[in-house]
Amino acid sequence: MMLKPARLLLALIAVVAAPVFAQNVATVNGKAIPAAKVDQMVKQVVAQGQQPDSPQLREMVKKELIGREVLLQEASKQGYGNKPEVKSAIDNAAQSITINAMLADYVKKNPVKDAEIQAEYDKYKAAVGDKEYHSRHILVATEQEAKDIIAKLKAGGKFEELAKVSKDGSANNGGDLGWMTPAKLVKPFADAMVALKPGAITETPVKTEFGYHVIKLEESRATKLPALAEVKGQVSEALQQKKIAAYRDELIKKAKVQ
């Protein structure tokens, strides 16, 4: 059976138009919302581990996109797109998206290697050292004050009581500084602390940029460091950020900045 010319034309239009309509999940006041946009948002949600792909998720995303389009059209109708502060915010967002896309590609092409992670971990271990120390101190402004405190301690005074005059936050805790590695302390303090035996105090005041210290070593122990496997992700991230910073600095050096 032959179709009449008019019907044949309609049939052809339907065949040609079908894929076009299939590419859109909805139209809002004539503005199409592409199915690809739903796919992209679903992919993001799934990648973030929030939900698995499902018809329910896709329907929820579709409604979200329709709601956004309705609000965007209304905002445009009210002229918000022409406001200077909105244009500036859009420009900043576009810059960030573009830069982040480039840097993500740079990271893919310049991944952090296991050897780099191992070297950074070894450097950290060396800097921290193999021992940590539990100490107390009394910080005062003058050398004479420190000498007087040392004399009182030798005469039987209690360190925790005398520490109440310390000019820092440890005064309320008997001068207790907790467990620390020498690398976290200023050098004169660290050197004096590691030279002490457990239970001993410094014979002379220790001068630092903060004032004069009287130091007591409570005890020491082997440093408890996390295994490389536990911190590998953090180390890799830190090295990745260093690479990005170096790349940025290299580009800045090459740029003509006036």
PDB file of C-alpha atoms in Angstrom:
ATOM      1  CA  MET A   1       0.000   0.000   0.000  1.00  0.00           C
ATOM      2  CA  MET A   2       1.417   3.332  -1.081  1.00  0.00           C
ATOM      3  CA  LEU A   3       1.335   6.311   1.357  1.00  0.00           C
ATOM      4  CA  LYS A   4      -0.067   9.548   0.102  1.00  0.00           C
ATOM      5  CA  PRO A   5       2.558  12.316  -0.329  1.00  0.00           C
ATOM      6  CA  ALA A   6       1.353  14.224   2.769  1.00  0.00           C
ATOM      7  CA  ARG A   7       1.463  11.137   4.994  1.00  0.00           C
ATOM      8  CA  LEU A   8       4.834  10.112   3.568  1.00  0.00           C
ATOM      9  CA  LEU A   9       6.236  13.542   4.458  1.00  0.00           C
ATOM     10  CA  LEU A  10       4.918  13.288   8.040  1.00  0.00           C
ATOM     11  CA  ALA A  11       6.382   9.816   8.407  1.00  0.00           C
ATOM     12  CA  LEU A  12       9.769  10.978   7.203  1.00  0.00           C
ATOM     13  CA  ILE A  13       9.669  13.944   9.581  1.00  0.00           C
ATOM     14  CA  ALA A  14       8.868  11.590  12.472  1.00  0.00           C
ATOM     15  CA  VAL A  15      11.765   9.271  11.591  1.00  0.00           C
ATOM     16  CA  VAL A  16      14.224  12.135  11.279  1.00  0.00           C
ATOM     17  CA  ALA A  17      12.985  13.971  14.375  1.00  0.00           C
ATOM     18  CA  ALA A  18      12.837  10.923  16.657  1.00  0.00           C
ATOM     19  CA  PRO A  19      16.568  10.841  17.487  1.00  0.00           C
ATOM     20  CA  VAL A  20      16.532  14.590  18.146  1.00  0.00           C
ATOM     21  CA  PHE A  21      13.721  14.277  20.664  1.00  0.00           C
ATOM     22  CA  ALA A  22      15.447  11.274  22.215  1.00  0.00           C
ATOM     23  CA  GLN A  23      18.482  13.449  22.904  1.00  0.00           C
ATOM     24  CA  ASN A  24      16.456  15.667  25.235  1.00  0.00           C
ATOM     25  CA  VAL A  25      14.816  14.665  28.518  1.00  0.00           C
ATOM     26  CA  ALA A  26      12.538  17.723  28.689  1.00  0.00           C
ATOM     27  CA  THR A  27      11.948  21.223  27.398  1.00  0.00           C
ATOM     28  CA  VAL A  28      11.219  24.215  29.615  1.00  0.00           C
ATOM     29  CA  ASN A  29       9.462  27.092  27.861  1.00  0.00           C
ATOM     30  CA  GLY A  30      10.994  25.868  24.617  1.00  0.00           C
ATOM     31  CA  LYS A  31      14.502  25.405  26.045  1.00  0.00           C
ATOM     32  CA  ALA A  32      15.730  21.808  25.719  1.00  0.00           C
ATOM     33  CA  ILE A  33      17.450  19.927  28.531  1.00  0.00           C
ATOM     34  CA  PRO A  34      19.812  17.419  26.839  1.00  0.00           C
ATOM     35  CA  ALA A  35      19.956  13.820  28.019  1.00  0.00           C
ATOM     36  CA  ALA A  36      23.732  14.229  28.048  1.00  0.00           C
ATOM     37  CA  LYS A  37      23.352  16.701  30.891  1.00  0.00           C
ATOM     38  CA  VAL A  38      21.523  14.088  32.952  1.00  0.00           C
ATOM     39  CA  ASP A  39      24.222  11.533  32.115  1.00  0.00           C
ATOM     40  CA  GLN A  40      26.934  13.945  33.241  1.00  0.00           C
ATOM     41  CA  MET A  41      25.286  14.734  36.571  1.00  0.00           C
ATOM     42  CA  VAL A  42      24.481  11.082  37.258  1.00  0.00           C
ATOM     43  CA  LYS A  43      28.115  10.196  36.549  1.00  0.00           C
ATOM     44  CA  GLN A  44      29.254  12.802  39.090  1.00  0.00           C
ATOM     45  CA  VAL A  45      26.875  11.511  41.774  1.00  0.00           C
ATOM     46  CA  VAL A  46      27.973   7.908  41.181  1.00  0.00           C
ATOM     47  CA  ALA A  47      31.676   8.873  41.147  1.00  0.00           C
ATOM     48  CA  GLN A  48      31.279  10.578  44.523  1.00  0.00           C
ATOM     49  CA  GLY A  49      29.827   7.364  45.928  1.00  0.00           C
ATOM     50  CA  GLN A  50      26.552   9.000  46.912  1.00  0.00           C
ATOM     51  CA  GLN A  51      24.207   6.698  44.975  1.00  0.00           C
ATOM     52  CA  PRO A  52      24.386   3.994  42.285  1.00  0.00           C
ATOM     53  CA  ASP A  53      22.993   4.696  38.829  1.00  0.00           C
ATOM     54  CA  SER A  54      19.283   3.898  38.731  1.00  0.00           C
ATOM     55  CA  PRO A  55      16.021   5.069  37.093  1.00  0.00           C
ATOM     56  CA  GLN A  56      15.095   6.742  40.380  1.00  0.00           C
ATOM     57  CA  LEU A  57      18.365   8.705  40.456  1.00  0.00           C
ATOM     58  CA  ARG A  58      17.935   9.750  36.830  1.00  0.00           C
ATOM     59  CA  GLU A  59      14.396  10.950  37.488  1.00  0.00           C
ATOM     60  CA  MET A  60      15.595  12.939  40.498  1.00  0.00           C
ATOM     61  CA  VAL A  61      18.390  14.499  38.421  1.00  0.00           C
ATOM     62  CA  LYS A  62      15.923  15.326  35.646  1.00  0.00           C
ATOM     63  CA  LYS A  63      13.653  17.156  38.116  1.00  0.00           C
ATOM     64  CA  GLU A  64      16.666  19.016  39.528  1.00  0.00           C
ATOM     65  CA  LEU A  65      17.702  20.179  36.044  1.00  0.00           C
ATOM     66  CA  ILE A  66      14.145  21.270  35.228  1.00  0.00           C
ATOM     67  CA  GLY A  67      14.019  23.249  38.466  1.00  0.00           C
ATOM     68  CA  ARG A  68      17.362  24.892  37.678  1.00  0.00           C
ATOM     69  CA  GLU A  69      16.251  25.827  34.174  1.00  0.00           C
ATOM     70  CA  VAL A  70      13.018  27.364  35.489  1.00  0.00           C
ATOM     71  CA  LEU A  71      14.952  29.437  38.028  1.00  0.00           C
ATOM     72  CA  LEU A  72      17.601  30.418  35.481  1.00  0.00           C
ATOM     73  CA  GLN A  73      15.006  31.613  33.018  1.00  0.00           C
ATOM     74  CA  GLU A  74      13.266  33.653  35.708  1.00  0.00           C
ATOM     75  CA  ALA A  75      16.578  35.142  36.887  1.00  0.00           C
ATOM     76  CA  SER A  76      17.422  36.087  33.294  1.00  0.00           C
ATOM     77  CA  LYS A  77      13.971  37.603  32.835  1.00  0.00           C
ATOM     78  CA  GLN A  78      14.581  39.768  35.907  1.00  0.00           C
ATOM     79  CA  GLY A  79      17.948  40.916  34.565  1.00  0.00           C
ATOM     80  CA  TYR A  80      20.230  39.211  37.074  1.00  0.00           C
ATOM     81  CA  GLY A  81      22.529  38.016  34.314  1.00  0.00           C
ATOM     82  CA  ASN A  82      23.442  41.632  33.553  1.00  0.00           C
ATOM     83  CA  LYS A  83      24.346  42.596  37.122  1.00  0.00           C
ATOM     84  CA  PRO A  84      28.096  43.409  37.447  1.00  0.00           C
ATOM     85  CA  GLU A  85      28.538  41.262  40.568  1.00  0.00           C
ATOM     86  CA  VAL A  86      26.864  38.284  38.851  1.00  0.00           C
ATOM     87  CA  LYS A  87      29.012  38.679  35.724  1.00  0.00           C
ATOM     88  CA  SER A  88      32.108  38.863  37.923  1.00  0.00           C
ATOM     89  CA  ALA A  89      31.120  35.710  39.835  1.00  0.00           C
ATOM     90  CA  ILE A  90      30.447  33.852  36.563  1.00  0.00           C
ATOM     91  CA  ASP A  91      33.818  34.985  35.211  1.00  0.00           C
ATOM     92  CA  ASN A  92      35.606  33.780  38.363  1.00  0.00           C
ATOM     93  CA  ALA A  93      33.802  30.439  38.240  1.00  0.00           C
ATOM     94  CA  ALA A  94      34.687  30.001  34.559  1.00  0.00           C
ATOM     95  CA  GLN A  95      38.345  30.743  35.334  1.00  0.00           C
ATOM     96  CA  SER A  96      38.415  28.204  38.156  1.00  0.00           C
ATOM     97  CA  ILE A  97      36.750  25.488  36.062  1.00  0.00           C
ATOM     98  CA  THR A  98      39.132  26.057  33.152  1.00  0.00           C
ATOM     99  CA  ILE A  99      42.234  26.134  35.367  1.00  0.00           C
ATOM    100  CA  ASN A 100      41.164  23.045  37.321  1.00  0.00           C
ATOM    101  CA  ALA A 101      40.566  21.131  34.083  1.00  0.00           C
ATOM    102  CA  MET A 102      44.066  22.007  32.869  1.00  0.00           C
ATOM    103  CA  LEU A 103      45.680  21.087  36.200  1.00  0.00           C
ATOM    104  CA  ALA A 104      43.774  17.800  36.368  1.00  0.00           C
ATOM    105  CA  ASP A 105      45.183  16.938  32.947  1.00  0.00           C
ATOM    106  CA  TYR A 106      48.671  18.017  34.088  1.00  0.00           C
ATOM    107  CA  VAL A 107      48.448  15.699  37.110  1.00  0.00           C
ATOM    108  CA  LYS A 108      47.415  12.791  34.867  1.00  0.00           C
ATOM    109  CA  LYS A 109      50.416  13.390  32.627  1.00  0.00           C
ATOM    110  CA  ASN A 110      52.779  13.923  35.582  1.00  0.00           C
ATOM    111  CA  PRO A 111      51.702  11.407  38.250  1.00  0.00           C
ATOM    112  CA  VAL A 112      53.484  11.076  41.577  1.00  0.00           C
ATOM    113  CA  LYS A 113      55.666   7.972  41.463  1.00  0.00           C
ATOM    114  CA  ASP A 114      56.065   5.416  44.263  1.00  0.00           C
ATOM    115  CA  ALA A 115      59.786   6.198  44.434  1.00  0.00           C
ATOM    116  CA  GLU A 116      58.980   9.863  45.103  1.00  0.00           C
ATOM    117  CA  ILE A 117      56.542   8.907  47.862  1.00  0.00           C
ATOM    118  CA  GLN A 118      59.142   6.622  49.485  1.00  0.00           C
ATOM    119  CA  ALA A 119      61.811   9.336  49.329  1.00  0.00           C
ATOM    120  CA  GLU A 120      59.483  11.909  50.903  1.00  0.00           C
ATOM    121  CA  TYR A 121      58.513   9.475  53.664  1.00  0.00           C
ATOM    122  CA  ASP A 122      62.173   8.687  54.393  1.00  0.00           C
ATOM    123  CA  LYS A 123      62.956  12.406  54.555  1.00  0.00           C
ATOM    124  CA  TYR A 124      60.117  12.913  57.035  1.00  0.00           C
ATOM    125  CA  LYS A 125      61.357  10.024  59.197  1.00  0.00           C
ATOM    126  CA  ALA A 126      64.864  11.476  59.249  1.00  0.00           C
ATOM    127  CA  ALA A 127      63.579  14.925  60.201  1.00  0.00           C
ATOM    128  CA  VAL A 128      61.376  13.600  63.010  1.00  0.00           C
ATOM    129  CA  GLY A 129      64.068  11.369  64.504  1.00  0.00           C
ATOM    130  CA  ASP A 130      63.777   8.047  66.251  1.00  0.00           C
ATOM    131  CA  LYS A 131      62.932   9.371  69.739  1.00  0.00           C
ATOM    132  CA  GLU A 132      60.288  11.626  71.250  1.00  0.00           C
ATOM    133  CA  TYR A 133      60.335  13.293  74.652  1.00  0.00           C
ATOM    134  CA  HIS A 134      57.842  14.152  77.364  1.00  0.00           C
ATOM    135  CA  SER A 135      59.010  17.341  79.066  1.00  0.00           C
ATOM    136  CA  ARG A 136      57.900  20.201  81.280  1.00  0.00           C
ATOM    137  CA  HIS A 137      59.203  23.744  81.383  1.00  0.00           C
ATOM    138  CA  ILE A 138      58.916  27.033  83.213  1.00  0.00           C
ATOM    139  CA  LEU A 139      59.260  30.097  80.995  1.00  0.00           C
ATOM    140  CA  VAL A 140      60.235  33.443  82.528  1.00  0.00           C
ATOM    141  CA  ALA A 141      61.400  36.790  81.202  1.00  0.00           C
ATOM    142  CA  THR A 142      64.838  37.082  82.808  1.00  0.00           C
ATOM    143  CA  GLU A 143      67.808  34.847  83.442  1.00  0.00           C
ATOM    144  CA  GLN A 144      67.792  35.716  87.142  1.00  0.00           C
ATOM    145  CA  GLU A 145      64.189  34.563  87.543  1.00  0.00           C
ATOM    146  CA  ALA A 146      65.136  31.251  85.936  1.00  0.00           C
ATOM    147  CA  LYS A 147      68.166  30.886  88.226  1.00  0.00           C
ATOM    148  CA  ASP A 148      65.971  31.533  91.274  1.00  0.00           C
ATOM    149  CA  ILE A 149      63.535  28.821  90.162  1.00  0.00           C
ATOM    150  CA  ILE A 150      66.383  26.327  89.653  1.00  0.00           C
ATOM    151  CA  ALA A 151      67.603  27.105  93.192  1.00  0.00           C
ATOM    152  CA  LYS A 152      64.113  26.491  94.588  1.00  0.00           C
ATOM    153  CA  LEU A 153      63.871  23.187  92.752  1.00  0.00           C
ATOM    154  CA  LYS A 154      67.216  22.068  94.139  1.00  0.00           C
ATOM    155  CA  ALA A 155      65.965  22.991  97.605  1.00  0.00           C
ATOM    156  CA  GLY A 156      63.034  20.607  97.207  1.00  0.00           C
ATOM    157  CA  GLY A 157      60.438  22.778  95.463  1.00  0.00           C
ATOM    158  CA  LYS A 158      57.832  21.004  93.300  1.00  0.00           C
ATOM    159  CA  PHE A 159      58.188  21.692  89.590  1.00  0.00           C
ATOM    160  CA  GLU A 160      54.416  21.662  88.997  1.00  0.00           C
ATOM    161  CA  GLU A 161      53.862  24.330  91.668  1.00  0.00           C
ATOM    162  CA  LEU A 162      56.685  26.589  90.503  1.00  0.00           C
ATOM    163  CA  ALA A 163      55.469  26.236  86.901  1.00  0.00           C
ATOM    164  CA  LYS A 164      52.416  28.347  87.769  1.00  0.00           C
ATOM    165  CA  VAL A 165      54.523  31.456  87.091  1.00  0.00           C
ATOM    166  CA  SER A 166      55.381  30.274  83.561  1.00  0.00           C
ATOM    167  CA  LYS A 167      54.558  32.915  80.951  1.00  0.00           C
ATOM    168  CA  ASP A 168      52.725  30.576  78.584  1.00  0.00           C
ATOM    169  CA  GLY A 169      49.694  28.295  78.473  1.00  0.00           C
ATOM    170  CA  SER A 170      51.478  25.407  80.171  1.00  0.00           C
ATOM    171  CA  ALA A 171      51.355  27.321  83.505  1.00  0.00           C
ATOM    172  CA  ASN A 172      47.905  25.855  84.184  1.00  0.00           C
ATOM    173  CA  ASN A 173      49.174  22.343  83.547  1.00  0.00           C
ATOM    174  CA  GLY A 174      52.292  22.174  85.682  1.00  0.00           C
ATOM    175  CA  GLY A 175      54.445  23.231  82.720  1.00  0.00           C
ATOM    176  CA  ASP A 176      53.564  20.024  80.868  1.00  0.00           C
ATOM    177  CA  LEU A 177      54.421  20.152  77.145  1.00  0.00           C
ATOM    178  CA  GLY A 178      53.373  16.596  76.382  1.00  0.00           C
ATOM    179  CA  TRP A 179      55.189  14.346  73.939  1.00  0.00           C
ATOM    180  CA  MET A 180      57.234  16.087  71.271  1.00  0.00           C
ATOM    181  CA  THR A 181      60.049  15.347  68.856  1.00  0.00           C
ATOM    182  CA  PRO A 182      63.087  17.649  68.902  1.00  0.00           C
ATOM    183  CA  ALA A 183      62.269  18.766  65.345  1.00  0.00           C
ATOM    184  CA  LYS A 184      59.143  20.546  66.633  1.00  0.00           C
ATOM    185  CA  LEU A 185      61.074  22.627  69.178  1.00  0.00           C
ATOM    186  CA  VAL A 186      63.455  25.565  68.830  1.00  0.00           C
ATOM    187  CA  LYS A 187      67.026  24.285  68.726  1.00  0.00           C
ATOM    188  CA  PRO A 188      68.378  25.620  72.077  1.00  0.00           C
ATOM    189  CA  PHE A 189      65.389  24.083  73.888  1.00  0.00           C
ATOM    190  CA  ALA A 190      65.641  20.777  71.980  1.00  0.00           C
ATOM    191  CA  ASP A 191      69.386  20.465  72.554  1.00  0.00           C
ATOM    192  CA  ALA A 192      69.027  21.046  76.304  1.00  0.00           C
ATOM    193  CA  MET A 193      66.075  18.654  76.576  1.00  0.00           C
ATOM    194  CA  VAL A 194      67.696  15.687  74.807  1.00  0.00           C
ATOM    195  CA  ALA A 195      70.824  16.072  76.949  1.00  0.00           C
ATOM    196  CA  LEU A 196      68.807  15.420  80.141  1.00  0.00           C
ATOM    197  CA  LYS A 197      68.189  12.087  81.810  1.00  0.00           C
ATOM    198  CA  PRO A 198      64.588  11.235  82.795  1.00  0.00           C
ATOM    199  CA  GLY A 199      63.607  13.133  85.949  1.00  0.00           C
ATOM    200  CA  ALA A 200      66.462  15.677  85.630  1.00  0.00           C
ATOM    201  CA  ILE A 201      66.190  19.453  85.200  1.00  0.00           C
ATOM    202  CA  THR A 202      68.487  21.895  83.438  1.00  0.00           C
ATOM    203  CA  GLU A 203      71.292  23.164  85.694  1.00  0.00           C
ATOM    204  CA  THR A 204      71.338  26.561  83.976  1.00  0.00           C
ATOM    205  CA  PRO A 205      68.618  28.639  82.263  1.00  0.00           C
ATOM    206  CA  VAL A 206      68.048  27.905  78.582  1.00  0.00           C
ATOM    207  CA  LYS A 207      67.650  31.037  76.483  1.00  0.00           C
ATOM    208  CA  THR A 208      65.411  31.072  73.397  1.00  0.00           C
ATOM    209  CA  GLU A 209      63.574  33.750  71.457  1.00  0.00           C
ATOM    210  CA  PHE A 210      60.680  33.357  73.929  1.00  0.00           C
ATOM    211  CA  GLY A 211      62.652  34.013  77.100  1.00  0.00           C
ATOM    212  CA  TYR A 212      64.447  31.811  79.657  1.00  0.00           C
ATOM    213  CA  HIS A 213      63.405  28.215  80.284  1.00  0.00           C
ATOM    214  CA  VAL A 214      63.886  25.778  83.106  1.00  0.00           C
ATOM    215  CA  ILE A 215      63.352  22.331  81.583  1.00  0.00           C
ATOM    216  CA  LYS A 216      62.519  19.001  83.159  1.00  0.00           C
ATOM    217  CA  LEU A 217      62.582  15.755  81.187  1.00  0.00           C
ATOM    218  CA  GLU A 218      59.935  13.299  82.340  1.00  0.00           C
ATOM    219  CA  GLU A 219      60.699  10.400  79.972  1.00  0.00           C
ATOM    220  CA  SER A 220      61.569   9.458  76.402  1.00  0.00           C
ATOM    221  CA  ARG A 221      60.507   6.680  74.044  1.00  0.00           C
ATOM    222  CA  ALA A 222      60.896   5.480  70.472  1.00  0.00           C
ATOM    223  CA  THR A 223      59.000   7.666  68.028  1.00  0.00           C
ATOM    224  CA  LYS A 224      55.700   6.169  66.922  1.00  0.00           C
ATOM    225  CA  LEU A 225      55.505   6.823  63.198  1.00  0.00           C
ATOM    226  CA  PRO A 226      52.662   5.631  60.978  1.00  0.00           C
ATOM    227  CA  ALA A 227      53.623   3.038  58.372  1.00  0.00           C
ATOM    228  CA  LEU A 228      54.037   4.286  54.809  1.00  0.00           C
ATOM    229  CA  ALA A 229      50.926   2.366  53.741  1.00  0.00           C
ATOM    230  CA  GLU A 230      48.848   4.384  56.250  1.00  0.00           C
ATOM    231  CA  VAL A 231      49.966   7.790  54.987  1.00  0.00           C
ATOM    232  CA  LYS A 232      50.739   7.026  51.341  1.00  0.00           C
ATOM    233  CA  GLY A 233      47.654   8.891  50.129  1.00  0.00           C
ATOM    234  CA  GLN A 234      48.489  11.992  52.163  1.00  0.00           C
ATOM    235  CA  VAL A 235      52.115  11.993  51.039  1.00  0.00           C
ATOM    236  CA  SER A 236      51.051  11.550  47.410  1.00  0.00           C
ATOM    237  CA  GLU A 237      48.588  14.447  47.700  1.00  0.00           C
ATOM    238  CA  ALA A 238      51.240  16.712  49.251  1.00  0.00           C
ATOM    239  CA  LEU A 239      53.716  15.884  46.475  1.00  0.00           C
ATOM    240  CA  GLN A 240      51.032  16.444  43.870  1.00  0.00           C
ATOM    241  CA  GLN A 241      50.358  19.910  45.274  1.00  0.00           C
ATOM    242  CA  LYS A 242      54.095  20.643  45.184  1.00  0.00           C
ATOM    243  CA  LYS A 243      54.202  19.670  41.504  1.00  0.00           C
ATOM    244  CA  ILE A 244      51.252  21.915  40.716  1.00  0.00           C
ATOM    245  CA  ALA A 245      52.856  24.819  42.613  1.00  0.00           C
ATOM    246  CA  ALA A 246      56.140  24.311  40.734  1.00  0.00           C
ATOM    247  CA  TYR A 247      54.264  24.209  37.408  1.00  0.00           C
ATOM    248  CA  ARG A 248      52.435  27.437  38.266  1.00  0.00           C
ATOM    249  CA  ASP A 249      55.691  29.147  39.321  1.00  0.00           C
ATOM    250  CA  GLU A 250      57.342  28.030  36.077  1.00  0.00           C
ATOM    251  CA  LEU A 251      54.499  29.554  34.047  1.00  0.00           C
ATOM    252  CA  ILE A 252      54.670  32.796  36.053  1.00  0.00           C
ATOM    253  CA  LYS A 253      58.421  33.072  35.366  1.00  0.00           C
ATOM    254  CA  LYS A 254      57.802  32.688  31.630  1.00  0.00           C
ATOM    255  CA  ALA A 255      54.927  35.204  31.613  1.00  0.00           C
ATOM    256  CA  LYS A 256      55.457  38.866  30.803  1.00  0.00           C
ATOM    257  CA  VAL A 257      54.116  40.515  33.961  1.00  0.00           C
ATOM    258  CA  GLN A 258      54.207  44.352  34.079  1.00  0.00           C
TER     259      GLN A 258
END
